[in-house]
Every structure is written in structure tokens, then in C-alpha cells.
Amino acid sequence: MPLPDHDFDVTEVAVPWRLLTGAGHRVTFATERGDTRPAADPRLLEGVLFGRLGAADEPKRFYRQLLDAEEFREPTAWPDLVPADYDGLVLPGGHAPGMRQYLASEELQATWIPRLTTADFSQLLQGTQWMTEKTGGSDVGAATTAARRGADGLWRLWGDKWFCSNANADVALTLARPEGAPAGTSGLGMFLVPRLLPDGTKNAWIINRLKDKFGSRSMASGEVTYQGAVAYVVGDIGRGFKQMMEMVNLSRLSNAMRAAGIMRRAFFESVVHASGRAAFGGPLIALPLLRSNLMEMLLDVEAAASVVFNAASVFDRWDGGSAEDRKLFRIWTPIAKGWTTARARAVASEAMNVRGGNGYIEEWVNARLVRDSYLGAIWEGATPVVALDVQRAIMRERCHEAFLAYIGARLQHVAEPAAKPWVDVVVQAVEALRRRIDVWPALTREDLELEAKPAADLLYHLLAASLLLGEGQALRERSQDFRKLLVGALYVQRWLTPRDLHAPPFAARDIAWLDSLIAWTPIPKTALARP
């Protein structure tokens, strides 16, 4: 499987520094060029994202230009938009491709698609997806919201939605059961429910209350009741759940991006604090145990960035009609969402630990990062549900074949001899996983489900390792810099190389390269050598 010529190479993403001035909440940001500026306004950043960069409608252009946009060179830009503020703006991007595919009515497309995808931020409608009910969150088939078609030909909805993110959205995609439809997910239709009707009057649904949440407080979440709300059928009314899941699969990519942003900010907060804080006769960052923790955080950050940006490229090819990339994207996004959102919790918590007592104080960003990190692993499928979805993609659609072929193609391009031991570890792990999957059909249901999460986690590590090593090869060819190959090698060492569970993940020779990795200074080939 040849490598597409527009796969992302994130070896050139800038590494800015966050410099504190004055009180903890007053900050400026300095790039490696030495200039400073005030902390970015999240509303301005949203305008850049969904105006100039076109995040709502063109994923490839958005993610590619994100690498070049000056506003997003600062580490603060990512978490200022993740995971809460970003959601109502990302959701239209999840709606638009599916609506183009499923909305048979040209009139409905003309009414909603332009406002959901416009690059004019003042005209962009906010969207949302409401599925959860009291009767079921992950068990969507238990939904009781009813859809009835009136004599005027319009559909109207009655029922309650229990957890409605972005409760003040302009338009919601929702699931409801038409009268006479069967129970379970097969009986659910997908509907578009506007907040305002064509004549400007409020549609017949109400927000019963807003929820007092643990985190993501900048985005309203509430409980909604449909009281005969006018709704428009999206696609085949008998395939509503399947259609919704295709859109959820896209928005799971935004979940992974949020998690990547949280980890990135948490890592930089830790680096800046550890570099400036003196203890035990020197800077904190000189202490071996802390350096080991920072090294692990750095690997998580760079792996997540590679996974997210390359996923956008895969989506673009699928959206352009590639059947092979449809299978690849189908399994890629739950794998990415499952690992990164769970891992963000650990990274954000460790960043609070690095800062110590100050990290527990609301004047610093750590408390918010910890709170917000917990949401990504819950919404759009809790971690076990997402792992089972990965397993379904393997068992029913054989999506892992395209996925493992993609990994193999990346590894084949790693020609640097010093990297071969690490490539071999990944190849051997791929073959071992193939053998495990081959015996799944013979397992009991209970044993099969117990395989789901370990396999999903391993698939993430195989993907991340292949991407990092592939990017390392590109960087080495371009500038004889072995930095990214070292990152890939250390990632393989941490997550794929067999070792004593109680042994440290890194040796002193590994953490000696931390400062160079943080500063993105060239690293020699000798860094890849092992005794």
C-alpha cells in the first residue's frame, strides 16, 4: 500500500515556550523568535479556526493550515478551545458531510449546509448531537423519544433528552423512534431539529435545566424536552442510528484532538515550571524521576499530534470517495479517541503533580485541564464502548486489514539502519496481534469482549510508533537530524518492547536527551544506539 503524497509530516511543528510574568494568571507567550504577546482571546481563535481555516467544512485544509497559523503556534491556543468551547463549533463539521450524503431534499441542503459550513464566523450556525436519554446513554437503542408525522406532512418530536451538550445550539441532530418502528437501534430515525422555525418563531422544545458539571463549564449542557418540535428527516428514516454513528465517528476525531491539546498544554506547563523552579540545589528538571515523567509526557504529546493530523488526511481521502480509506477511518477514529482521551487524564494529573500545591489552585490552569480531561473519555462512547466498537470494526468489516497495511507501509519507508531494531519490534507486534485476532471467532462472548480494550490500545501504539518512525525518517533525510527517530524509538521502548512491569521505562542515557528533545535541537545518530 503506497504512502499517499499528502500524509502529514508534523516534524516541523513549532515548539513555543510559555513564560510567566507577574501573578500566576497574568501571562505572555514567547516564541523561539523571541517576541511576546498577550494570551490569545479564545473568541478570536475560534474566528481563525472556523473563518480563515475553514474547520467546519474542510478537514484537510483545516488541519494543514493549523500547522502554519500564527495564532496556533502558542500552546495556549489548543486548550483554550478544548474540550468545551470547541464543541459547538466542531459539531457542524461533523454534520455537514453526513447531511450532504443523506439529505435527499435539495431545499434542506440549501437551507442548512451553507450556514453550517460558512467561513464567515458571524454567519456560522452552531450545531450539536443529542442522543442520550434517561433510559440509555451508551445503550442508544433504549431511546423513547417519539416521532409522529402530521397531516401537514411535517414530522414532530415528543420526548426527553437527558444530556444535551451545547444546549443553546442553533440546530441539533437527534434520534427518535417513528410510530410503529421496531424496538432497538434499527427503529430509530435521524432528524434535524432547528432552534428557530422558518418564520423566526421558537421551535417547540424547551431546556428544563442546565447541569452543574465537573468540567467543561464554558459550554452549556442541559436537559431538553421536545414538545411537538418540528423536525426534518435526515437520510433513510430506517437507518438513523447507522447514519448518526458515521457522524459520531468523525466527531470522535475532534475528541482525540481535544485530548491532544490538553496533553500538549499540560506538558508545556510542566516543562516551564520544572525549568524555573529550584529545589534540592538545582532546577527541578534536572531530577531523574521528574525527567522520566516529562519524557513520557513528551512521547504522549507527539504521538497524539501525529495520530490526529494523519487522521484528517485519511478522512479527506475517504470524503473524496476512497473505499479503502473509509475502512481505515472507520477504525482509526475510535482507536484514537479511546486511547488519547483516557491518556489525557493521566498526563493532566501528572502535570498537576509536577506543579505541586500551586497546581491544585484555581489561579493556575492545571485544575481545569484535569477536569476537562475527564470528559473526552465519556462522551460519544465511554472507553469500553469505544473499544468494543473497534472490535466490531474488526469482526464485521475487517477494517484492521487496511489499518495494519497502512502501518506496514509506513514502516517500509524507514530505511535508516539504526532504526531497524525498533521497526522490527513494531513488525513483530503487528504479526502477534494478527494471530490473536485470528482466534477471536472461537472465543466465548465473555473472553471476546475482554480482548477488546487491550487490542484497541495496542493498535494505537502500533499506529503511533509507525507514524513517529516514518516522520523520523523524513526528518533524517531532510536534515540529518535524528530527533524524531529517537522519539519513535523511545515510544516503541515505552509501549511495545517487553520488559519487567516494575522496571523503569527509561534509562539515564534516554532522559539525557530530554533537553534537546524539548528544544528541538538536532540529535545525532548515536542517540539511537543501545548497549
Short mmCIF file of C-alpha atoms in Angstrom, two decimals, residues 42-501:
data_model
loop_
_atom_site.label_atom_id
_atom_site.label_comp_id
_atom_site.label_asym_id
_atom_site.label_seq_id
_atom_site.Cartn_x
_atom_site.Cartn_y
_atom_site.Cartn_z
CA PRO A 42 -10.47 32.25 22.68
CA ARG A 43 -13.18 34.00 20.65
CA LEU A 44 -10.51 35.36 18.30
CA LEU A 45 -9.03 31.90 17.96
CA GLU A 46 -12.47 30.46 17.18
CA GLY A 47 -12.82 33.04 14.44
CA VAL A 48 -9.49 31.99 12.98
CA LEU A 49 -10.38 28.29 13.22
CA PHE A 50 -13.74 28.47 11.57
CA GLY A 51 -13.23 31.52 9.41
CA ARG A 52 -9.82 31.61 7.80
CA LEU A 53 -9.01 27.94 8.39
CA GLY A 54 -12.44 26.57 7.50
CA ALA A 55 -12.60 23.90 10.21
CA ALA A 56 -16.32 23.39 9.76
CA ASP A 57 -16.15 22.02 6.26
CA GLU A 58 -12.66 21.17 5.01
CA PRO A 59 -10.80 18.92 7.47
CA LYS A 60 -7.63 18.54 5.37
CA ARG A 61 -7.27 22.27 4.73
CA PHE A 62 -8.07 23.00 8.36
CA TYR A 63 -5.52 20.64 9.88
CA ARG A 64 -2.83 21.50 7.35
CA GLN A 65 -3.23 25.26 7.80
CA LEU A 66 -3.44 24.80 11.56
CA LEU A 67 0.26 23.98 11.44
CA ASP A 68 1.01 27.32 9.80
CA ALA A 69 -1.45 29.66 11.53
CA GLU A 70 0.45 32.11 13.73
CA GLU A 71 -2.34 32.17 16.32
CA PHE A 72 -1.86 28.44 16.91
CA ARG A 73 1.89 28.49 17.41
CA GLU A 74 1.18 29.14 21.09
CA PRO A 75 0.49 26.17 23.36
CA THR A 76 -2.37 28.05 24.98
CA ALA A 77 -4.33 28.02 21.72
CA TRP A 78 -5.11 24.33 21.88
CA PRO A 79 -6.65 24.05 25.37
CA ASP A 80 -8.42 27.40 25.12
CA LEU A 81 -10.62 25.63 22.59
CA VAL A 82 -10.68 22.14 24.08
CA PRO A 83 -12.71 20.37 25.10
CA ALA A 84 -15.66 22.63 25.84
CA ASP A 85 -15.55 25.87 23.86
CA TYR A 86 -14.64 23.92 20.74
CA ASP A 87 -17.57 21.52 20.71
CA GLY A 88 -20.40 23.63 19.35
CA LEU A 89 -18.14 24.75 16.55
CA VAL A 90 -16.71 21.35 15.65
CA LEU A 91 -20.10 19.66 15.53
CA PRO A 92 -21.20 21.45 12.36
CA GLY A 93 -18.16 19.95 10.68
CA GLY A 94 -19.40 16.52 11.72
CA HIS A 95 -22.89 17.32 10.44
CA ALA A 96 -22.05 18.70 7.04
CA PRO A 97 -20.51 15.67 5.27
CA GLY A 98 -23.28 13.38 6.51
CA MET A 99 -26.00 15.84 5.64
CA ARG A 100 -24.66 16.20 2.13
CA GLN A 101 -24.80 12.44 1.81
CA TYR A 102 -28.14 11.80 3.49
CA LEU A 103 -30.34 14.86 2.92
CA ALA A 104 -32.32 13.96 -0.19
CA SER A 105 -34.06 17.32 -0.26
CA GLU A 106 -32.13 19.96 -2.18
CA GLU A 107 -34.19 22.55 -0.33
CA LEU A 108 -32.95 21.32 3.05
CA GLN A 109 -29.37 21.21 1.82
CA ALA A 110 -29.63 24.76 0.54
CA THR A 111 -31.12 25.89 3.85
CA TRP A 112 -28.66 24.30 6.27
CA ILE A 113 -25.38 23.29 4.63
CA PRO A 114 -24.15 26.85 3.84
CA ARG A 115 -24.80 28.10 7.38
CA LEU A 116 -23.14 25.04 8.94
CA THR A 117 -20.02 25.35 6.78
CA THR A 118 -19.58 29.05 6.12
CA ALA A 119 -16.17 30.62 6.64
CA ASP A 120 -17.94 33.82 7.76
CA PHE A 121 -17.80 33.36 11.51
CA SER A 122 -20.62 35.85 12.07
CA GLN A 123 -22.95 33.67 9.98
CA LEU A 124 -21.85 30.23 11.19
CA LEU A 125 -24.56 28.23 12.95
CA GLN A 126 -23.65 26.18 15.98
CA GLY A 127 -24.71 22.56 15.91
CA THR A 128 -24.99 19.65 18.30
CA GLN A 129 -25.96 15.99 18.55
CA TRP A 130 -28.48 14.86 21.17
CA MET A 131 -28.87 11.14 21.72
CA THR A 132 -28.64 10.38 25.44
CA GLU A 133 -31.86 9.75 27.35
CA LYS A 134 -32.61 8.64 30.91
CA THR A 135 -33.22 5.16 29.57
CA GLY A 136 -29.82 4.87 27.95
CA GLY A 137 -26.55 6.61 27.19
CA SER A 138 -24.36 4.03 25.50
CA ASP A 139 -27.49 1.87 25.08
CA VAL A 140 -28.96 4.17 22.45
CA GLY A 141 -31.48 1.56 21.33
CA ALA A 142 -33.43 2.10 24.55
CA ALA A 143 -34.44 5.62 23.44
CA THR A 144 -38.10 6.50 23.88
CA THR A 145 -38.37 9.87 22.06
CA ALA A 146 -41.23 9.53 19.58
CA ALA A 147 -41.61 10.95 16.07
CA ARG A 148 -45.05 11.46 14.51
CA ARG A 149 -45.91 12.74 11.07
CA GLY A 150 -48.82 15.17 10.93
CA ALA A 151 -51.46 15.81 8.30
CA ASP A 152 -49.36 18.74 7.06
CA GLY A 153 -46.57 16.32 6.20
CA LEU A 154 -44.23 17.63 8.91
CA TRP A 155 -42.59 15.41 11.49
CA ARG A 156 -42.83 16.41 15.16
CA LEU A 157 -40.95 15.00 18.13
CA TRP A 158 -42.06 14.28 21.69
CA GLY A 159 -39.77 13.14 24.48
CA ASP A 160 -36.82 13.97 26.70
CA LYS A 161 -33.10 14.11 26.02
CA TRP A 162 -31.09 13.82 29.21
CA PHE A 163 -27.58 15.08 28.40
CA CYS A 164 -27.64 17.79 25.76
CA SER A 165 -24.24 19.33 25.09
CA ASN A 166 -24.22 22.84 23.66
CA ALA A 167 -27.81 23.23 24.80
CA ASN A 168 -28.18 26.66 23.17
CA ALA A 169 -27.19 25.39 19.70
CA ASP A 170 -28.91 26.63 16.54
CA VAL A 171 -29.55 23.15 15.16
CA ALA A 172 -29.47 19.66 16.63
CA LEU A 173 -29.24 16.24 15.06
CA THR A 174 -31.21 13.83 17.17
CA LEU A 175 -32.58 10.30 17.20
CA ALA A 176 -36.26 9.48 17.62
CA ARG A 177 -38.49 6.45 17.03
CA PRO A 178 -41.22 6.88 14.42
CA GLU A 179 -44.61 5.46 15.43
CA GLY A 180 -44.78 1.78 14.57
CA ALA A 181 -41.00 1.38 14.22
CA PRO A 182 -39.35 -1.65 15.86
CA ALA A 183 -37.51 -1.53 19.17
CA GLY A 184 -33.76 -1.15 19.37
CA THR A 185 -31.41 0.87 17.22
CA SER A 186 -32.93 -0.42 13.96
CA GLY A 187 -36.14 1.51 14.70
CA LEU A 188 -34.50 4.91 15.20
CA GLY A 189 -34.63 7.69 12.65
CA MET A 190 -32.29 10.68 12.49
CA PHE A 191 -33.84 14.14 12.49
CA LEU A 192 -32.64 17.70 12.18
CA VAL A 193 -34.26 19.94 14.80
CA PRO A 194 -33.78 23.71 14.38
CA ARG A 195 -34.00 26.10 17.30
CA LEU A 196 -35.95 28.59 15.20
CA LEU A 197 -38.62 27.84 12.60
CA PRO A 198 -38.56 29.44 9.14
CA ASP A 199 -40.86 32.25 10.32
CA GLY A 200 -38.43 33.10 13.15
CA THR A 201 -40.54 31.66 15.99
CA LYS A 202 -39.07 29.32 18.59
CA ASN A 203 -39.44 25.63 17.87
CA ALA A 204 -41.41 23.54 20.36
CA TRP A 205 -38.65 22.33 22.63
CA ILE A 206 -37.52 23.64 25.99
CA ILE A 207 -34.43 23.46 28.17
CA ASN A 208 -35.60 22.15 31.53
CA ARG A 209 -32.40 22.98 33.34
CA LEU A 210 -28.66 23.39 32.86
CA LYS A 211 -26.39 20.86 34.53
CA ASP A 212 -23.76 21.78 37.09
CA LYS A 213 -20.82 19.86 35.65
CA PHE A 214 -17.45 18.74 36.95
CA GLY A 215 -15.70 20.38 33.98
CA SER A 216 -16.20 21.90 30.53
CA ARG A 217 -18.20 24.62 32.21
CA SER A 218 -17.83 27.12 29.38
CA MET A 219 -20.24 25.06 27.27
CA ALA A 220 -23.83 24.74 28.48
CA SER A 221 -25.18 21.21 28.93
CA GLY A 222 -28.81 20.71 29.81
CA GLU A 223 -31.91 18.57 29.78
CA VAL A 224 -34.26 19.13 26.84
CA THR A 225 -37.89 18.20 26.26
CA TYR A 226 -39.38 18.02 22.78
CA GLN A 227 -42.99 19.19 22.94
CA GLY A 228 -44.00 18.57 19.35
CA ALA A 229 -40.83 20.10 17.91
CA VAL A 230 -40.77 20.32 14.13
CA ALA A 231 -38.06 18.06 12.74
CA TYR A 232 -36.74 17.11 9.31
CA VAL A 233 -35.79 13.57 8.38
CA VAL A 234 -32.11 13.13 7.56
CA GLY A 235 -31.46 10.30 5.11
CA ASP A 236 -33.20 6.93 5.34
CA ILE A 237 -35.55 7.02 8.30
CA GLY A 238 -34.85 3.34 8.93
CA ARG A 239 -31.08 3.85 9.12
CA GLY A 240 -30.94 6.75 11.53
CA PHE A 241 -28.66 5.10 14.07
CA LYS A 242 -26.13 3.93 11.47
CA GLN A 243 -26.08 7.36 9.90
CA MET A 244 -25.59 9.01 13.27
CA MET A 245 -22.71 6.67 14.08
CA GLU A 246 -20.90 7.70 10.91
CA MET A 247 -21.12 11.33 12.05
CA VAL A 248 -20.07 10.36 15.58
CA ASN A 249 -17.05 8.63 14.10
CA LEU A 250 -15.95 11.95 12.61
CA SER A 251 -16.60 13.92 15.78
CA ARG A 252 -14.56 11.34 17.70
CA LEU A 253 -11.60 12.77 15.83
CA SER A 254 -12.31 16.12 17.44
CA ASN A 255 -12.35 14.32 20.81
CA ALA A 256 -8.87 13.00 20.07
CA MET A 257 -7.73 16.48 19.06
CA ARG A 258 -9.06 17.93 22.32
CA ALA A 259 -7.15 15.28 24.25
CA ALA A 260 -4.00 16.05 22.25
CA GLY A 261 -4.41 19.73 23.10
CA ILE A 262 -4.88 19.07 26.80
CA MET A 263 -1.78 16.86 26.88
CA ARG A 264 0.24 19.44 24.96
CA ARG A 265 -0.69 22.25 27.34
CA ALA A 266 -0.12 20.06 30.39
CA PHE A 267 3.33 19.11 29.13
CA PHE A 268 4.41 22.69 28.46
CA GLU A 269 3.11 23.84 31.84
CA SER A 270 5.25 21.12 33.40
CA VAL A 271 8.36 21.97 31.39
CA VAL A 272 8.16 25.67 32.21
CA HIS A 273 7.55 25.05 35.90
CA ALA A 274 10.27 22.41 36.20
CA SER A 275 12.75 24.61 34.34
CA GLY A 276 12.14 27.64 36.52
CA ARG A 277 11.63 26.04 39.92
CA ALA A 278 14.71 25.36 42.04
CA ALA A 279 14.76 22.57 44.63
CA PHE A 280 17.43 20.44 46.28
CA GLY A 281 20.19 22.66 44.98
CA GLY A 282 19.17 22.85 41.32
CA PRO A 283 16.26 23.08 38.87
CA LEU A 284 13.51 20.50 39.18
CA ILE A 285 14.03 19.46 35.60
CA ALA A 286 17.46 18.09 36.50
CA LEU A 287 15.97 15.42 38.79
CA PRO A 288 15.94 11.96 37.16
CA LEU A 289 12.45 10.84 38.22
CA LEU A 290 10.91 14.10 37.04
CA ARG A 291 12.82 13.91 33.76
CA SER A 292 11.45 10.41 33.21
CA ASN A 293 7.90 11.64 33.75
CA LEU A 294 8.44 14.56 31.37
CA MET A 295 9.89 12.21 28.76
CA GLU A 296 6.78 10.05 28.90
CA MET A 297 4.56 13.13 28.59
CA LEU A 298 6.57 14.34 25.58
CA LEU A 299 6.09 10.98 23.84
CA ASP A 300 2.34 11.09 24.51
CA VAL A 301 2.08 14.62 23.11
CA GLU A 302 3.99 13.96 19.91
CA ALA A 303 2.26 10.64 19.25
CA ALA A 304 -1.20 12.18 19.68
CA ALA A 305 -0.38 15.04 17.32
CA SER A 306 0.77 12.63 14.63
CA VAL A 307 -2.29 10.43 15.02
CA VAL A 308 -4.72 13.37 14.83
CA PHE A 309 -3.16 15.16 11.87
CA ASN A 310 -2.78 12.00 9.82
CA ALA A 311 -6.37 11.02 10.63
CA ALA A 312 -7.51 14.25 9.00
CA SER A 313 -5.65 13.29 5.85
CA VAL A 314 -7.30 9.86 5.83
CA PHE A 315 -10.70 11.46 6.27
CA ASP A 316 -10.09 13.76 3.34
CA ARG A 317 -9.36 10.82 1.07
CA TRP A 318 -12.42 8.94 2.32
CA ASP A 319 -14.57 12.01 1.81
CA GLY A 320 -13.21 12.08 -1.73
CA GLY A 321 -14.54 8.60 -2.42
CA SER A 322 -11.77 6.19 -1.36
CA ALA A 323 -13.37 2.94 -0.17
CA GLU A 324 -10.10 1.74 1.34
CA ASP A 325 -9.76 4.93 3.36
CA ARG A 326 -13.34 4.61 4.55
CA LYS A 327 -12.36 1.36 6.29
CA LEU A 328 -9.17 2.96 7.55
CA PHE A 329 -11.00 5.95 9.01
CA ARG A 330 -13.76 3.73 10.40
CA ILE A 331 -11.31 2.02 12.76
CA TRP A 332 -8.78 4.84 13.16
CA THR A 333 -11.05 7.29 14.95
CA PRO A 334 -12.32 5.01 17.76
CA ILE A 335 -8.77 3.78 18.29
CA ALA A 336 -7.50 7.37 18.55
CA LYS A 337 -10.41 8.54 20.68
CA GLY A 338 -10.18 5.58 23.04
CA TRP A 339 -6.50 5.94 23.90
CA THR A 340 -5.89 9.68 23.76
CA THR A 341 -8.90 10.68 25.86
CA ALA A 342 -8.02 8.17 28.57
CA ARG A 343 -4.35 9.09 28.42
CA ALA A 344 -5.10 12.81 28.71
CA ARG A 345 -6.38 12.15 32.22
CA ALA A 346 -3.04 10.68 33.27
CA VAL A 347 -0.99 13.42 31.60
CA ALA A 348 -3.10 16.25 33.05
CA SER A 349 -2.92 14.70 36.51
CA GLU A 350 0.84 14.30 36.30
CA ALA A 351 1.18 17.94 35.23
CA MET A 352 -0.70 18.96 38.39
CA ASN A 353 1.66 16.77 40.38
CA VAL A 354 4.69 18.45 38.77
CA ARG A 355 3.46 21.89 39.79
CA GLY A 356 2.68 20.67 43.29
CA GLY A 357 0.42 22.70 45.56
CA ASN A 358 0.08 25.54 43.09
CA GLY A 359 -1.32 23.07 40.57
CA TYR A 360 -4.23 22.48 42.92
CA ILE A 361 -5.09 26.19 42.99
CA GLU A 362 -7.63 27.55 40.51
CA GLU A 363 -5.37 30.51 39.60
CA TRP A 364 -3.37 28.04 37.54
CA VAL A 365 -4.62 26.11 34.53
CA ASN A 366 -3.95 22.62 35.91
CA ALA A 367 -7.24 22.20 37.74
CA ARG A 368 -9.20 22.99 34.59
CA LEU A 369 -7.05 20.65 32.49
CA VAL A 370 -7.71 17.80 34.92
CA ARG A 371 -11.46 18.45 34.98
CA ASP A 372 -11.77 18.82 31.23
CA SER A 373 -9.60 15.79 30.53
CA TYR A 374 -12.22 13.52 32.08
CA LEU A 375 -14.97 14.40 29.65
CA GLY A 376 -13.38 13.15 26.43
CA ALA A 377 -13.31 9.55 27.62
CA ILE A 378 -17.04 9.70 28.45
CA TRP A 379 -18.93 11.42 25.66
CA GLU A 380 -19.53 9.82 22.27
CA GLY A 381 -18.79 6.46 23.83
CA ALA A 382 -17.07 5.66 27.11
CA THR A 383 -13.73 3.91 26.76
CA PRO A 384 -15.09 0.32 26.99
CA VAL A 385 -17.84 1.12 24.47
CA VAL A 386 -15.31 2.59 22.05
CA ALA A 387 -13.06 -0.48 22.46
CA LEU A 388 -15.99 -2.73 21.59
CA ASP A 389 -16.65 -0.55 18.54
CA VAL A 390 -13.06 -1.16 17.43
CA GLN A 391 -13.67 -4.86 17.85
CA ARG A 392 -16.87 -4.67 15.79
CA ALA A 393 -14.97 -2.88 13.03
CA ILE A 394 -12.52 -5.79 13.03
CA MET A 395 -15.01 -8.66 13.28
CA ARG A 396 -17.73 -7.36 10.96
CA GLU A 397 -15.85 -5.21 8.44
CA ARG A 398 -12.25 -6.49 8.62
CA CYS A 399 -11.10 -2.87 8.96
CA HIS A 400 -7.94 -3.94 10.72
CA GLU A 401 -6.58 -5.29 7.45
CA ALA A 402 -6.42 -1.80 5.90
CA PHE A 403 -5.17 -0.40 9.21
CA LEU A 404 -2.30 -2.86 9.59
CA ALA A 405 -1.43 -2.44 5.90
CA TYR A 406 -1.15 1.31 6.48
CA ILE A 407 1.19 0.70 9.42
CA GLY A 408 3.27 -1.69 7.36
CA ALA A 409 3.60 0.84 4.54
CA ARG A 410 4.87 3.47 6.96
CA LEU A 411 7.44 1.10 8.39
CA GLN A 412 8.69 0.05 4.97
CA HIS A 413 9.77 3.63 4.35
CA VAL A 414 12.01 3.68 7.43
CA ALA A 415 15.35 2.88 5.79
CA GLU A 416 17.71 4.19 8.48
CA PRO A 417 19.75 1.16 9.68
CA ALA A 418 20.00 2.50 13.23
CA ALA A 419 16.19 2.45 13.47
CA LYS A 420 15.80 -1.14 12.26
CA PRO A 421 15.69 -2.73 15.75
CA TRP A 422 12.74 -0.52 16.63
CA VAL A 423 10.98 -1.16 13.33
CA ASP A 424 11.42 -4.89 13.91
CA VAL A 425 9.73 -4.65 17.31
CA VAL A 426 6.70 -2.98 15.73
CA VAL A 427 6.53 -5.52 12.89
CA GLN A 428 6.68 -8.41 15.35
CA ALA A 429 3.93 -6.84 17.47
CA VAL A 430 1.74 -6.44 14.36
CA GLU A 431 2.11 -10.12 13.49
CA ALA A 432 1.41 -11.19 17.07
CA LEU A 433 -1.78 -9.13 17.07
CA ARG A 434 -2.86 -10.67 13.75
CA ARG A 435 -2.56 -14.10 15.32
CA ARG A 436 -4.62 -13.03 18.32
CA ILE A 437 -7.37 -11.63 16.10
CA ASP A 438 -7.46 -14.82 14.04
CA VAL A 439 -8.61 -16.84 17.05
CA TRP A 440 -11.30 -14.39 18.15
CA PRO A 441 -14.16 -16.20 16.36
CA ALA A 442 -13.54 -19.27 18.54
CA LEU A 443 -13.75 -17.37 21.85
CA THR A 444 -16.73 -17.18 24.15
CA ARG A 445 -18.57 -13.87 24.22
CA GLU A 446 -17.07 -13.01 27.60
CA ASP A 447 -13.49 -13.79 26.54
CA LEU A 448 -14.01 -11.96 23.25
CA GLU A 449 -15.13 -8.76 24.99
CA LEU A 450 -12.16 -8.95 27.35
CA GLU A 451 -9.89 -8.84 24.28
CA ALA A 452 -11.38 -5.56 23.02
CA LYS A 453 -9.57 -2.92 25.06
CA PRO A 454 -6.08 -4.47 25.08
CA ALA A 455 -6.32 -4.88 21.31
CA ALA A 456 -7.55 -1.31 20.77
CA ASP A 457 -4.75 0.07 22.94
CA LEU A 458 -2.15 -1.99 21.09
CA LEU A 459 -3.48 -0.82 17.73
CA TYR A 460 -3.00 2.78 18.86
CA HIS A 461 0.61 2.14 19.91
CA LEU A 462 1.39 0.37 16.63
CA LEU A 463 -0.05 3.28 14.66
CA ALA A 464 1.70 5.95 16.74
CA ALA A 465 5.04 4.15 16.55
CA SER A 466 4.82 3.77 12.77
CA LEU A 467 3.93 7.43 12.32
CA LEU A 468 6.72 8.70 14.57
CA LEU A 469 9.32 6.47 12.95
CA GLY A 470 8.11 7.45 9.49
CA GLU A 471 8.33 11.13 10.35
CA GLY A 472 11.76 10.46 11.82
CA GLN A 473 12.93 9.01 8.53
CA ALA A 474 11.65 12.10 6.69
CA LEU A 475 13.43 14.45 9.10
CA ARG A 476 16.67 12.47 8.86
CA GLU A 477 16.59 12.59 5.07
CA ARG A 478 15.90 16.31 5.09
CA SER A 479 18.44 17.50 7.64
CA GLN A 480 20.36 14.53 9.10
CA ASP A 481 18.54 15.22 12.36
CA PHE A 482 17.71 12.03 14.28
CA ARG A 483 15.38 13.75 16.74
CA LYS A 484 12.07 12.26 15.56
CA LEU A 485 13.62 8.82 15.07
CA LEU A 486 14.67 8.97 18.71
CA VAL A 487 11.13 9.93 19.72
CA GLY A 488 9.83 6.94 17.75
CA ALA A 489 12.40 4.62 19.27
CA LEU A 490 11.62 5.74 22.81
CA TYR A 491 7.90 5.36 22.12
CA VAL A 492 8.48 1.78 20.99
CA GLN A 493 10.64 1.19 24.06
CA ARG A 494 7.94 2.56 26.38
CA TRP A 495 4.85 0.89 24.92
CA LEU A 496 5.85 -2.07 22.74
CA THR A 497 9.14 -3.53 24.00
CA PRO A 498 8.65 -6.35 26.52
CA ARG A 499 10.12 -5.51 29.92
CA ASP A 500 9.70 -6.18 33.62
CA LEU A 501 6.47 -4.41 34.64
#
